[in-house]
mmCIF file of C-alpha atoms in Angstrom:
data_model
loop_
_atom_site.group_PDB
_atom_site.id
_atom_site.type_symbol
_atom_site.label_atom_id
_atom_site.label_comp_id
_atom_site.label_asym_id
_atom_site.label_seq_id
_atom_site.Cartn_x
_atom_site.Cartn_y
_atom_site.Cartn_z
ATOM 1 C CA UNK A 1286 87.703 66.066 92.470
ATOM 2 C CA UNK A 1287 88.239 69.836 92.834
ATOM 3 C CA UNK A 1288 84.910 71.646 94.292
ATOM 4 C CA UNK A 1289 85.206 75.647 93.141
ATOM 5 C CA UNK A 1290 83.634 77.591 95.973
ATOM 6 C CA UNK A 1291 81.840 80.745 95.087
ATOM 7 C CA UNK A 1292 83.752 83.237 93.309
ATOM 8 C CA UNK A 1293 85.360 86.339 94.753
ATOM 9 C CA UNK A 1294 83.026 89.814 94.053
ATOM 10 C CA UNK A 1295 85.799 91.178 91.782
ATOM 11 C CA UNK A 1296 85.097 94.585 93.916
ATOM 12 C CA UNK A 1297 87.412 93.451 96.182
ATOM 13 C CA UNK A 1298 89.906 93.293 93.765
ATOM 14 C CA UNK A 1299 90.415 97.254 93.300
ATOM 15 C CA UNK A 1300 91.813 98.783 95.378
ATOM 16 C CA UNK A 1301 88.958 101.129 96.801
ATOM 17 C CA UNK A 1302 88.924 105.177 97.609
ATOM 18 C CA UNK A 1303 90.823 104.633 101.620
ATOM 19 C CA UNK A 1304 93.481 102.252 100.750
ATOM 20 C CA UNK A 1305 94.867 104.129 97.052
ATOM 21 C CA UNK A 1306 95.092 107.233 101.031
ATOM 22 C CA UNK A 1307 96.605 105.013 102.583
ATOM 23 C CA UNK A 1308 98.905 103.585 99.973
ATOM 24 C CA UNK A 1309 99.704 107.984 99.237
ATOM 25 C CA UNK A 1310 99.929 107.684 103.092
ATOM 26 C CA UNK A 1311 102.428 105.377 103.319
ATOM 27 C CA UNK A 1312 104.617 106.321 100.122
ATOM 28 C CA UNK A 1313 105.613 109.311 101.418
ATOM 29 C CA UNK A 1314 105.964 108.363 105.327
ATOM 30 C CA UNK A 1315 108.650 105.893 103.619
ATOM 31 C CA UNK A 1316 110.111 108.034 101.096
ATOM 32 C CA UNK A 1317 111.092 110.415 103.881
ATOM 33 C CA UNK A 1318 111.987 108.313 106.599
ATOM 34 C CA UNK A 1319 113.271 104.586 105.387
ATOM 35 C CA UNK A 1320 115.346 105.439 102.122
ATOM 36 C CA UNK A 1321 117.603 102.142 101.430
ATOM 37 C CA UNK A 1322 120.691 104.392 103.682
ATOM 38 C CA UNK A 1323 118.294 104.181 106.151
ATOM 39 C CA UNK A 1324 118.296 100.438 105.903
ATOM 40 C CA UNK A 1325 121.745 99.482 106.054
ATOM 41 C CA UNK A 1326 122.240 101.954 108.893
ATOM 42 C CA UNK A 1327 119.588 100.281 111.193
ATOM 43 C CA UNK A 1328 119.816 97.131 110.038
ATOM 44 C CA UNK A 1329 124.413 97.504 112.290
ATOM 45 C CA UNK A 1330 121.925 98.484 115.403
ATOM 46 C CA UNK A 1331 120.711 96.088 118.229
ATOM 47 C CA UNK A 1332 117.902 95.067 116.744
ATOM 48 C CA UNK A 1333 118.771 95.027 113.505
ATOM 49 C CA UNK A 1334 115.504 98.843 112.546
ATOM 50 C CA UNK A 1335 114.439 102.465 113.224
ATOM 51 C CA UNK A 1336 113.223 101.504 116.637
ATOM 52 C CA UNK A 1337 111.230 105.319 116.790
ATOM 53 C CA UNK A 1338 110.141 104.966 113.490
ATOM 54 C CA UNK A 1339 107.448 101.512 114.319
ATOM 55 C CA UNK A 1340 106.605 103.699 117.294
ATOM 56 C CA UNK A 1341 105.501 106.459 114.692
ATOM 57 C CA UNK A 1342 104.739 103.738 112.306
ATOM 58 C CA UNK A 1343 101.882 101.766 114.879
ATOM 59 C CA UNK A 1344 101.108 105.305 115.872
ATOM 60 C CA UNK A 1345 100.729 108.409 113.317
ATOM 61 C CA UNK A 1346 98.971 105.640 110.530
ATOM 62 C CA UNK A 1347 98.118 102.701 112.951
ATOM 63 C CA UNK A 1348 99.955 100.050 110.846
ATOM 64 C CA UNK A 1349 100.139 96.887 112.997
ATOM 65 C CA UNK A 1350 95.822 97.544 114.111
ATOM 66 C CA UNK A 1351 94.878 97.472 110.583
ATOM 67 C CA UNK A 1352 93.765 93.968 110.519
ATOM 68 C CA UNK A 1353 93.000 94.236 114.694
ATOM 69 C CA UNK A 1354 89.324 93.354 116.076
ATOM 70 C CA UNK A 1355 88.097 97.043 117.976
ATOM 71 C CA UNK A 1356 87.841 94.899 120.940
ATOM 72 C CA UNK A 1357 90.948 94.322 120.876
ATOM 73 C CA UNK A 1358 92.144 97.676 120.557
ATOM 74 C CA UNK A 1359 92.495 97.356 116.326
ATOM 75 C CA UNK A 1360 91.067 100.172 114.001
ATOM 76 C CA UNK A 1361 89.027 97.410 113.345
ATOM 77 C CA UNK A 1362 89.748 96.793 108.963
ATOM 78 C CA UNK A 1363 90.592 93.672 107.389
ATOM 79 C CA UNK A 1364 93.485 91.715 105.661
ATOM 80 C CA UNK A 1365 92.342 93.799 102.482
ATOM 81 C CA UNK A 1366 94.092 97.027 103.991
ATOM 82 C CA UNK A 1367 97.530 95.318 105.774
ATOM 83 C CA UNK A 1368 98.260 93.968 102.838
ATOM 84 C CA UNK A 1369 98.313 97.351 100.786
ATOM 85 C CA UNK A 1370 100.243 98.317 103.989
ATOM 86 C CA UNK A 1371 102.439 95.014 102.849
ATOM 87 C CA UNK A 1372 103.106 95.834 99.500
ATOM 88 C CA UNK A 1373 104.093 99.587 100.105
ATOM 89 C CA UNK A 1374 106.957 98.049 103.458
ATOM 90 C CA UNK A 1375 108.310 95.692 101.032
ATOM 91 C CA UNK A 1376 108.330 98.757 98.214
ATOM 92 C CA UNK A 1377 110.734 100.277 100.999
ATOM 93 C CA UNK A 1378 111.781 97.328 102.103
ATOM 94 C CA UNK A 1379 111.033 97.978 105.391
ATOM 95 C CA UNK A 1380 112.957 95.941 107.666
ATOM 96 C CA UNK A 1381 110.886 95.449 111.692
ATOM 97 C CA UNK A 1382 109.107 92.853 111.938
ATOM 98 C CA UNK A 1383 106.027 93.783 110.428
ATOM 99 C CA UNK A 1384 105.373 90.194 108.723
ATOM 100 C CA UNK A 1385 105.865 88.193 111.907
ATOM 101 C CA UNK A 1386 104.657 90.205 114.779
ATOM 102 C CA UNK A 1387 101.261 91.851 112.527
ATOM 103 C CA UNK A 1388 100.070 88.834 110.870
ATOM 104 C CA UNK A 1389 101.548 85.816 111.929
ATOM 105 C CA UNK A 1390 101.379 86.205 115.404
ATOM 106 C CA UNK A 1391 98.480 88.533 114.919
ATOM 107 C CA UNK A 1392 96.479 85.450 113.229
ATOM 108 C CA UNK A 1393 97.365 83.225 115.174
ATOM 109 C CA UNK A 1394 96.143 84.980 118.742
ATOM 110 C CA UNK A 1395 93.297 85.511 116.828
ATOM 111 C CA UNK A 1396 92.326 81.753 114.584
ATOM 112 C CA UNK A 1397 92.605 80.825 117.558
ATOM 113 C CA UNK A 1398 89.926 81.679 118.970
ATOM 114 C CA UNK A 1399 91.066 82.573 122.719
ATOM 115 C CA UNK A 1400 89.720 86.050 123.969
ATOM 116 C CA UNK A 1401 92.158 86.201 127.130
ATOM 117 C CA UNK A 1402 95.274 86.308 125.170
ATOM 118 C CA UNK A 1403 94.191 88.347 122.782
ATOM 119 C CA UNK A 1404 93.156 91.141 125.264
ATOM 120 C CA UNK A 1405 96.057 90.392 126.703
ATOM 121 C CA UNK A 1406 99.082 90.658 123.512
ATOM 122 C CA UNK A 1407 96.246 92.185 121.358
ATOM 123 C CA UNK A 1408 96.250 96.029 121.965
ATOM 124 C CA UNK A 1409 99.880 95.536 122.851
ATOM 125 C CA UNK A 1410 100.187 94.780 119.202
ATOM 126 C CA UNK A 1411 98.976 96.962 117.315
ATOM 127 C CA UNK A 1412 99.803 100.354 119.589
ATOM 128 C CA UNK A 1413 103.632 98.821 118.379
ATOM 129 C CA UNK A 1414 104.799 97.924 122.432
ATOM 130 C CA UNK A 1415 105.224 94.538 121.643
ATOM 131 C CA UNK A 1416 106.768 92.572 118.739
ATOM 132 C CA UNK A 1417 105.889 88.774 118.858
ATOM 133 C CA UNK A 1418 106.743 86.053 116.849
ATOM 134 C CA UNK A 1419 105.589 82.185 115.489
ATOM 135 C CA UNK A 1420 107.870 78.994 115.995
ATOM 136 C CA UNK A 1421 107.693 75.373 114.976
ATOM 137 C CA UNK A 1422 104.889 76.413 112.303
ATOM 138 C CA UNK A 1423 106.395 74.292 109.444
ATOM 139 C CA UNK A 1424 107.390 70.958 110.928
ATOM 140 C CA UNK A 1425 104.217 68.359 110.550
ATOM 141 C CA UNK A 1426 106.744 67.271 113.871
ATOM 142 C CA UNK A 1427 107.881 70.953 115.475
ATOM 143 C CA UNK A 1428 111.651 69.857 117.264
ATOM 144 C CA UNK A 1429 109.642 71.818 120.558
ATOM 145 C CA UNK A 1430 108.322 70.099 123.481
ATOM 146 C CA UNK A 1431 105.228 71.274 126.282
ATOM 147 C CA UNK A 1432 105.204 69.716 129.482
ATOM 148 C CA UNK A 1433 102.655 69.904 132.107
ATOM 149 C CA UNK A 1434 103.584 70.476 135.860
ATOM 150 C CA UNK A 1435 102.739 72.214 139.373
ATOM 151 C CA UNK A 1436 102.705 75.580 138.643
ATOM 152 C CA UNK A 1437 101.933 75.038 135.102
ATOM 153 C CA UNK A 1438 103.189 74.374 131.270
ATOM 154 C CA UNK A 1439 106.781 74.777 129.926
ATOM 155 C CA UNK A 1440 109.259 74.316 126.816
ATOM 156 C CA UNK A 1441 111.961 72.310 125.888
ATOM 157 C CA UNK A 1442 113.311 71.885 122.329
ATOM 158 C CA UNK A 1443 114.103 74.387 119.541
ATOM 159 C CA UNK A 1444 113.692 76.207 116.484
ATOM 160 C CA UNK A 1445 115.566 76.995 114.440
ATOM 161 C CA UNK A 1446 115.381 80.154 111.406
ATOM 162 C CA UNK A 1447 112.765 82.200 113.762
ATOM 163 C CA UNK A 1448 111.597 85.335 112.283
ATOM 164 C CA UNK A 1449 112.397 88.141 115.058
ATOM 165 C CA UNK A 1450 112.992 85.267 116.826
ATOM 166 C CA UNK A 1451 116.589 86.326 119.363
ATOM 167 C CA UNK A 1452 114.050 90.547 119.689
ATOM 168 C CA UNK A 1453 110.359 89.729 119.357
ATOM 169 C CA UNK A 1454 109.502 89.719 122.889
ATOM 170 C CA UNK A 1455 105.777 86.313 122.758
ATOM 171 C CA UNK A 1456 106.827 83.532 119.802
ATOM 172 C CA UNK A 1457 103.978 82.263 119.923
ATOM 173 C CA UNK A 1458 104.519 77.838 119.481
ATOM 174 C CA UNK A 1459 104.396 74.729 118.039
ATOM 175 C CA UNK A 1460 104.620 71.652 120.379
ATOM 176 C CA UNK A 1461 104.269 68.033 120.402
ATOM 177 C CA UNK A 1462 101.680 66.818 123.915
ATOM 178 C CA UNK A 1463 101.702 63.380 124.901
ATOM 179 C CA UNK A 1464 98.024 64.669 123.878
ATOM 180 C CA UNK A 1465 99.032 66.254 120.343
ATOM 181 C CA UNK A 1466 99.954 68.817 118.826
ATOM 182 C CA UNK A 1467 99.703 72.121 120.892
ATOM 183 C CA UNK A 1468 99.935 76.503 120.263
ATOM 184 C CA UNK A 1469 101.469 78.023 123.328
ATOM 185 C CA UNK A 1470 102.405 81.492 123.951
ATOM 186 C CA UNK A 1471 105.870 82.022 125.849
ATOM 187 C CA UNK A 1472 106.927 84.627 126.990
ATOM 188 C CA UNK A 1473 110.789 84.657 126.202
ATOM 189 C CA UNK A 1474 113.497 85.031 129.468
ATOM 190 C CA UNK A 1475 117.217 84.507 129.175
ATOM 191 C CA UNK A 1476 117.401 82.098 132.003
ATOM 192 C CA UNK A 1477 114.920 79.798 130.462
ATOM 193 C CA UNK A 1478 115.564 80.906 126.993
ATOM 194 C CA UNK A 1479 118.612 80.565 124.650
ATOM 195 C CA UNK A 1480 118.670 82.341 121.478
ATOM 196 C CA UNK A 1481 120.945 83.410 118.610
ATOM 197 C CA UNK A 1482 121.265 85.251 116.223
ATOM 198 C CA UNK A 1483 121.906 82.889 112.661
ATOM 199 C CA UNK A 1484 123.280 84.742 109.735
ATOM 200 C CA UNK A 1485 121.253 84.865 106.922
ATOM 201 C CA UNK A 1486 121.322 85.642 103.158
ATOM 202 C CA UNK A 1487 118.539 88.660 103.617
ATOM 203 C CA UNK A 1488 119.791 91.063 106.701
ATOM 204 C CA UNK A 1489 116.497 92.857 106.459
ATOM 205 C CA UNK A 1490 114.379 89.779 107.953
ATOM 206 C CA UNK A 1491 116.102 88.201 111.102
ATOM 207 C CA UNK A 1492 115.649 84.874 111.449
ATOM 208 C CA UNK A 1493 117.112 82.899 114.902
ATOM 209 C CA UNK A 1494 117.234 80.165 116.244
ATOM 210 C CA UNK A 1495 114.932 79.684 119.976
ATOM 211 C CA UNK A 1496 115.989 76.597 122.690
ATOM 212 C CA UNK A 1497 113.690 76.506 125.318
ATOM 213 C CA UNK A 1498 115.086 74.973 128.502
ATOM 214 C CA UNK A 1499 111.702 74.886 130.881
ATOM 215 C CA UNK A 1500 110.409 78.383 129.380
ATOM 216 C CA UNK A 1501 107.015 78.969 131.169
ATOM 217 C CA UNK A 1502 104.039 78.600 128.649
ATOM 218 C CA UNK A 1503 100.685 79.998 128.462
ATOM 219 C CA UNK A 1504 98.370 77.084 125.611
ATOM 220 C CA UNK A 1505 96.473 79.186 123.417
ATOM 221 C CA UNK A 1506 92.823 77.894 122.525
ATOM 222 C CA UNK A 1507 91.454 74.960 122.090
ATOM 223 C CA UNK A 1508 93.872 71.925 121.468
ATOM 224 C CA UNK A 1509 91.659 69.575 118.748
ATOM 225 C CA UNK A 1510 91.894 73.255 116.261
ATOM 226 C CA UNK A 1511 95.539 73.203 116.473
ATOM 227 C CA UNK A 1512 96.113 72.201 112.679
ATOM 228 C CA UNK A 1513 93.850 74.180 111.308
ATOM 229 C CA UNK A 1514 94.701 77.196 113.075
ATOM 230 C CA UNK A 1515 98.307 76.648 112.225
ATOM 231 C CA UNK A 1516 97.380 75.922 108.765
ATOM 232 C CA UNK A 1517 95.409 79.048 108.179
ATOM 233 C CA UNK A 1518 98.030 81.025 109.326
ATOM 234 C CA UNK A 1519 101.508 79.774 107.028
ATOM 235 C CA UNK A 1520 98.586 80.460 104.260
ATOM 236 C CA UNK A 1521 97.620 84.976 105.664
ATOM 237 C CA UNK A 1522 101.627 84.218 105.934
ATOM 238 C CA UNK A 1523 101.552 83.639 102.784
ATOM 239 C CA UNK A 1524 99.612 86.036 101.052
ATOM 240 C CA UNK A 1525 101.705 88.785 103.251
ATOM 241 C CA UNK A 1526 104.240 88.235 101.957
ATOM 242 C CA UNK A 1527 103.369 87.970 98.017
ATOM 243 C CA UNK A 1528 102.308 91.348 98.762
ATOM 244 C CA UNK A 1529 105.830 92.397 99.704
ATOM 245 C CA UNK A 1530 107.318 91.111 96.835
ATOM 246 C CA UNK A 1531 104.610 92.899 93.824
ATOM 247 C CA UNK A 1532 106.038 96.347 95.953
ATOM 248 C CA UNK A 1533 110.093 95.293 95.568
ATOM 249 C CA UNK A 1534 109.026 93.614 91.983
ATOM 250 C CA UNK A 1535 107.793 97.133 92.063
ATOM 251 C CA UNK A 1536 110.098 99.634 93.311
ATOM 252 C CA UNK A 1537 112.868 97.233 91.227
ATOM 253 C CA UNK A 1538 111.047 98.385 87.699
ATOM 254 C CA UNK A 1539 110.748 101.161 88.128
ATOM 255 C CA UNK A 1540 114.269 101.815 88.995
ATOM 256 C CA UNK A 1541 115.020 100.578 86.124
ATOM 257 C CA UNK A 1542 112.785 102.189 83.788
ATOM 258 C CA UNK A 1543 114.721 105.593 85.930
ATOM 259 C CA UNK A 1544 118.182 104.257 85.290
ATOM 260 C CA UNK A 1545 117.699 104.060 81.513
ATOM 261 C CA UNK A 1546 115.528 106.338 80.747
ATOM 262 C CA UNK A 1547 118.302 108.802 82.464
ATOM 263 C CA UNK A 1548 121.450 106.320 81.069
ATOM 264 C CA UNK A 1549 122.784 106.749 77.521
ATOM 265 C CA UNK A 1550 124.423 104.902 75.388
ATOM 266 C CA UNK A 1551 125.946 105.542 71.768
ATOM 267 C CA UNK A 1552 124.235 109.767 72.121
ATOM 268 C CA UNK A 1553 121.117 108.264 73.267
ATOM 269 C CA UNK A 1554 118.623 106.604 76.650
ATOM 270 C CA UNK A 1555 120.349 102.768 77.021
ATOM 271 C CA UNK A 1556 115.702 102.384 77.908
ATOM 272 C CA UNK A 1557 115.183 103.996 73.882
ATOM 273 C CA UNK A 1558 116.636 100.264 72.212
ATOM 274 C CA UNK A 1559 114.494 97.815 71.795
ATOM 275 C CA UNK A 1560 116.691 94.583 73.614
ATOM 276 C CA UNK A 1561 116.001 96.758 76.971
ATOM 277 C CA UNK A 1562 112.587 97.268 76.265
ATOM 278 C CA UNK A 1563 111.094 93.706 75.693
ATOM 279 C CA UNK A 1564 113.095 92.959 79.213
ATOM 280 C CA UNK A 1565 111.307 96.128 81.126
ATOM 281 C CA UNK A 1566 108.055 94.961 79.415
ATOM 282 C CA UNK A 1567 108.684 90.743 80.595
ATOM 283 C CA UNK A 1568 108.956 92.079 84.089
ATOM 284 C CA UNK A 1569 106.166 94.247 83.475
ATOM 285 C CA UNK A 1570 103.822 91.647 82.552
ATOM 286 C CA UNK A 1571 105.211 89.282 85.662
ATOM 287 C CA UNK A 1572 104.354 92.486 87.577
ATOM 288 C CA UNK A 1573 100.737 92.738 86.194
ATOM 289 C CA UNK A 1574 100.302 88.850 86.540
ATOM 290 C CA UNK A 1575 101.947 89.090 90.580
ATOM 291 C CA UNK A 1576 98.730 91.548 92.269
ATOM 292 C CA UNK A 1577 96.592 89.926 90.757
ATOM 293 C CA UNK A 1578 97.719 86.568 92.629
ATOM 294 C CA UNK A 1579 98.750 88.932 95.757
ATOM 295 C CA UNK A 1580 95.597 90.421 95.448
ATOM 296 C CA UNK A 1581 93.142 87.816 95.017
ATOM 297 C CA UNK A 1582 94.878 86.322 98.096
ATOM 298 C CA UNK A 1583 94.462 88.955 99.957
ATOM 299 C CA UNK A 1584 90.424 88.934 98.771
ATOM 300 C CA UNK A 1585 90.787 85.639 99.625
ATOM 301 C CA UNK A 1586 91.597 86.796 102.891
ATOM 302 C CA UNK A 1587 88.951 88.818 103.578
ATOM 303 C CA UNK A 1588 86.668 87.799 103.625
ATOM 304 C CA UNK A 1589 88.185 84.089 105.225
ATOM 305 C CA UNK A 1590 87.371 82.377 101.256
ATOM 306 C CA UNK A 1591 87.220 78.177 101.171
ATOM 307 C CA UNK A 1592 89.671 79.832 97.983
ATOM 308 C CA UNK A 1593 91.948 80.528 100.189
ATOM 309 C CA UNK A 1594 95.075 77.806 99.744
ATOM 310 C CA UNK A 1595 94.664 77.834 96.195
ATOM 311 C CA UNK A 1596 94.629 81.271 96.148
ATOM 312 C CA UNK A 1597 97.816 81.000 98.919
ATOM 313 C CA UNK A 1598 100.424 78.587 96.453
ATOM 314 C CA UNK A 1599 99.411 80.334 93.741
ATOM 315 C CA UNK A 1600 100.741 84.138 94.091
ATOM 316 C CA UNK A 1601 103.726 82.208 96.346
ATOM 317 C CA UNK A 1602 104.280 80.385 92.488
ATOM 318 C CA UNK A 1603 103.484 83.856 90.840
ATOM 319 C CA UNK A 1604 104.818 86.637 92.951
ATOM 320 C CA UNK A 1605 107.882 84.945 94.210
ATOM 321 C CA UNK A 1606 108.721 84.165 90.170
ATOM 322 C CA UNK A 1607 107.868 87.785 89.403
ATOM 323 C CA UNK A 1608 110.721 89.284 91.993
ATOM 324 C CA UNK A 1609 113.900 87.912 91.381
ATOM 325 C CA UNK A 1610 113.021 88.318 87.747
ATOM 326 C CA UNK A 1611 112.243 92.521 88.526
ATOM 327 C CA UNK A 1612 115.653 91.608 91.073
ATOM 328 C CA UNK A 1613 117.476 90.131 88.303
ATOM 329 C CA UNK A 1614 116.793 93.021 86.005
ATOM 330 C CA UNK A 1615 117.477 95.926 88.151
ATOM 331 C CA UNK A 1616 120.272 94.842 88.450
ATOM 332 C CA UNK A 1617 121.604 93.491 84.770
ATOM 333 C CA UNK A 1618 119.947 96.578 83.931
ATOM 334 C CA UNK A 1619 121.845 99.450 85.628
ATOM 335 C CA UNK A 1620 125.167 97.461 84.318
ATOM 336 C CA UNK A 1621 128.382 98.073 86.189
ATOM 337 C CA UNK A 1622 127.167 100.031 89.459
ATOM 338 C CA UNK A 1623 124.466 97.335 90.112
ATOM 339 C CA UNK A 1624 126.145 95.021 91.158
ATOM 340 C CA UNK A 1625 128.467 96.196 93.752
ATOM 341 C CA UNK A 1626 127.199 96.877 97.451
ATOM 342 C CA UNK A 1627 127.490 100.245 96.943
ATOM 343 C CA UNK A 1628 124.283 99.688 94.650
ATOM 344 C CA UNK A 1629 120.949 99.335 97.410
ATOM 345 C CA UNK A 1630 120.208 96.628 94.592
ATOM 346 C CA UNK A 1631 121.280 93.774 96.373
ATOM 347 C CA UNK A 1632 119.207 94.341 99.303
ATOM 348 C CA UNK A 1633 116.237 93.608 97.052
ATOM 349 C CA UNK A 1634 118.229 91.085 95.700
ATOM 350 C CA UNK A 1635 118.897 88.814 98.830
ATOM 351 C CA UNK A 1636 115.423 89.707 100.204
ATOM 352 C CA UNK A 1637 114.316 88.001 96.783
ATOM 353 C CA UNK A 1638 116.075 84.887 97.216
ATOM 354 C CA UNK A 1639 115.119 84.243 101.148
ATOM 355 C CA UNK A 1640 111.468 84.849 100.516
ATOM 356 C CA UNK A 1641 110.966 82.644 98.128
ATOM 357 C CA UNK A 1642 112.214 80.164 100.016
ATOM 358 C CA UNK A 1643 110.349 81.520 103.411
ATOM 359 C CA UNK A 1644 107.058 79.499 103.380
ATOM 360 C CA UNK A 1645 107.875 77.342 100.939
ATOM 361 C CA UNK A 1646 109.448 76.268 97.664
ATOM 362 C CA UNK A 1647 107.966 77.115 94.441
ATOM 363 C CA UNK A 1648 107.709 73.954 93.299
ATOM 364 C CA UNK A 1649 106.575 73.016 97.461
ATOM 365 C CA UNK A 1650 103.739 75.014 96.020
ATOM 366 C CA UNK A 1651 103.209 73.920 92.731
ATOM 367 C CA UNK A 1652 102.708 70.450 94.303
ATOM 368 C CA UNK A 1653 100.256 71.184 96.736
ATOM 369 C CA UNK A 1654 98.927 73.263 93.917
ATOM 370 C CA UNK A 1655 98.110 69.652 92.302
ATOM 371 C CA UNK A 1656 96.948 68.538 95.142
ATOM 372 C CA UNK A 1657 94.622 70.652 95.935
ATOM 373 C CA UNK A 1658 92.826 70.704 93.008
ATOM 374 C CA UNK A 1659 92.499 67.409 91.963
ATOM 375 C CA UNK A 1660 95.651 67.101 90.142
ATOM 376 C CA UNK A 1661 97.988 65.199 91.791
ATOM 377 C CA UNK A 1662 99.599 62.947 90.051
ATOM 378 C CA UNK A 1663 98.868 58.789 90.061
ATOM 379 C CA UNK A 1664 101.037 55.974 90.429
ATOM 380 C CA UNK A 1665 100.416 52.916 87.532
ATOM 381 C CA UNK A 1666 100.097 50.134 88.351
#
């Protein structure tokens, strides 16, 4: 039987004054420095994003270190503040590796409880000088093995579709050892680690095949906690992705409303037609549900609630479907221009479809929810 845990304080679901100020600052920042044309321009660069802008985001606003404790060079805020930043980055379709670095790698290091590696890497993540990612977290049988040699641990094998896998300076790898699954930190070098960019639907979120060929690595935390650390990190990733999806959905709706208010047919704005109003109303209702699901998941991360697995999977379902609906209407209600490569709508459509499967499909999360709350189908004898 599913055991309900203590409820989240409703005040945690509303933005504080500080969070509202952070949102306003980031909204202005992205409007000024990262419009769709900027995104397109930097997609063609070797790293795929504006590295100067990445440094400004870390140095001027401190986004990378929002959820990092002060002892490790961060600001000491909670995931709730980071979620605000992620929502605004999703709204602007920011293409830098914020998700793998500031969310996945950061929380892996924090949850591992490894102070030595935390002191080594977290301050550099917080100040924007280190990009990081994770590999092998989404498989029960990682494709990477770790062997202990006379000079230390080395990694062999491969992990595919690693977020920012071709450019990250630090990769936290889930690998098989003789004693079971364990986490390792690897700073890849060309001679022991081959990284091949994958051609993916969403060019704003780069992925790569990473092949380890005797790459030196250091164990992260203790082996017995590996499963819990990986599971918790993935749920944090789902909460973070949900916040991004809410931001992207909000942009799609706002931009579409602005367009239908000025696009005229038969002598009147097309937004005045009832059929258009109904479709936009459907998106708005879905967006409000997504905001609620995302806020609850973010609050669960912030207070380390045992409800996080349920909240994360619920947010994954609701926010993925909302983003897909919002971007579909973004294209359809813009008419012919919405189908062209020159319009930014297709960038959001790509992000919506790729995000929908990033940490598991909606069907997979529904099945997980059924198991978590005790509603999984039972076989009949």
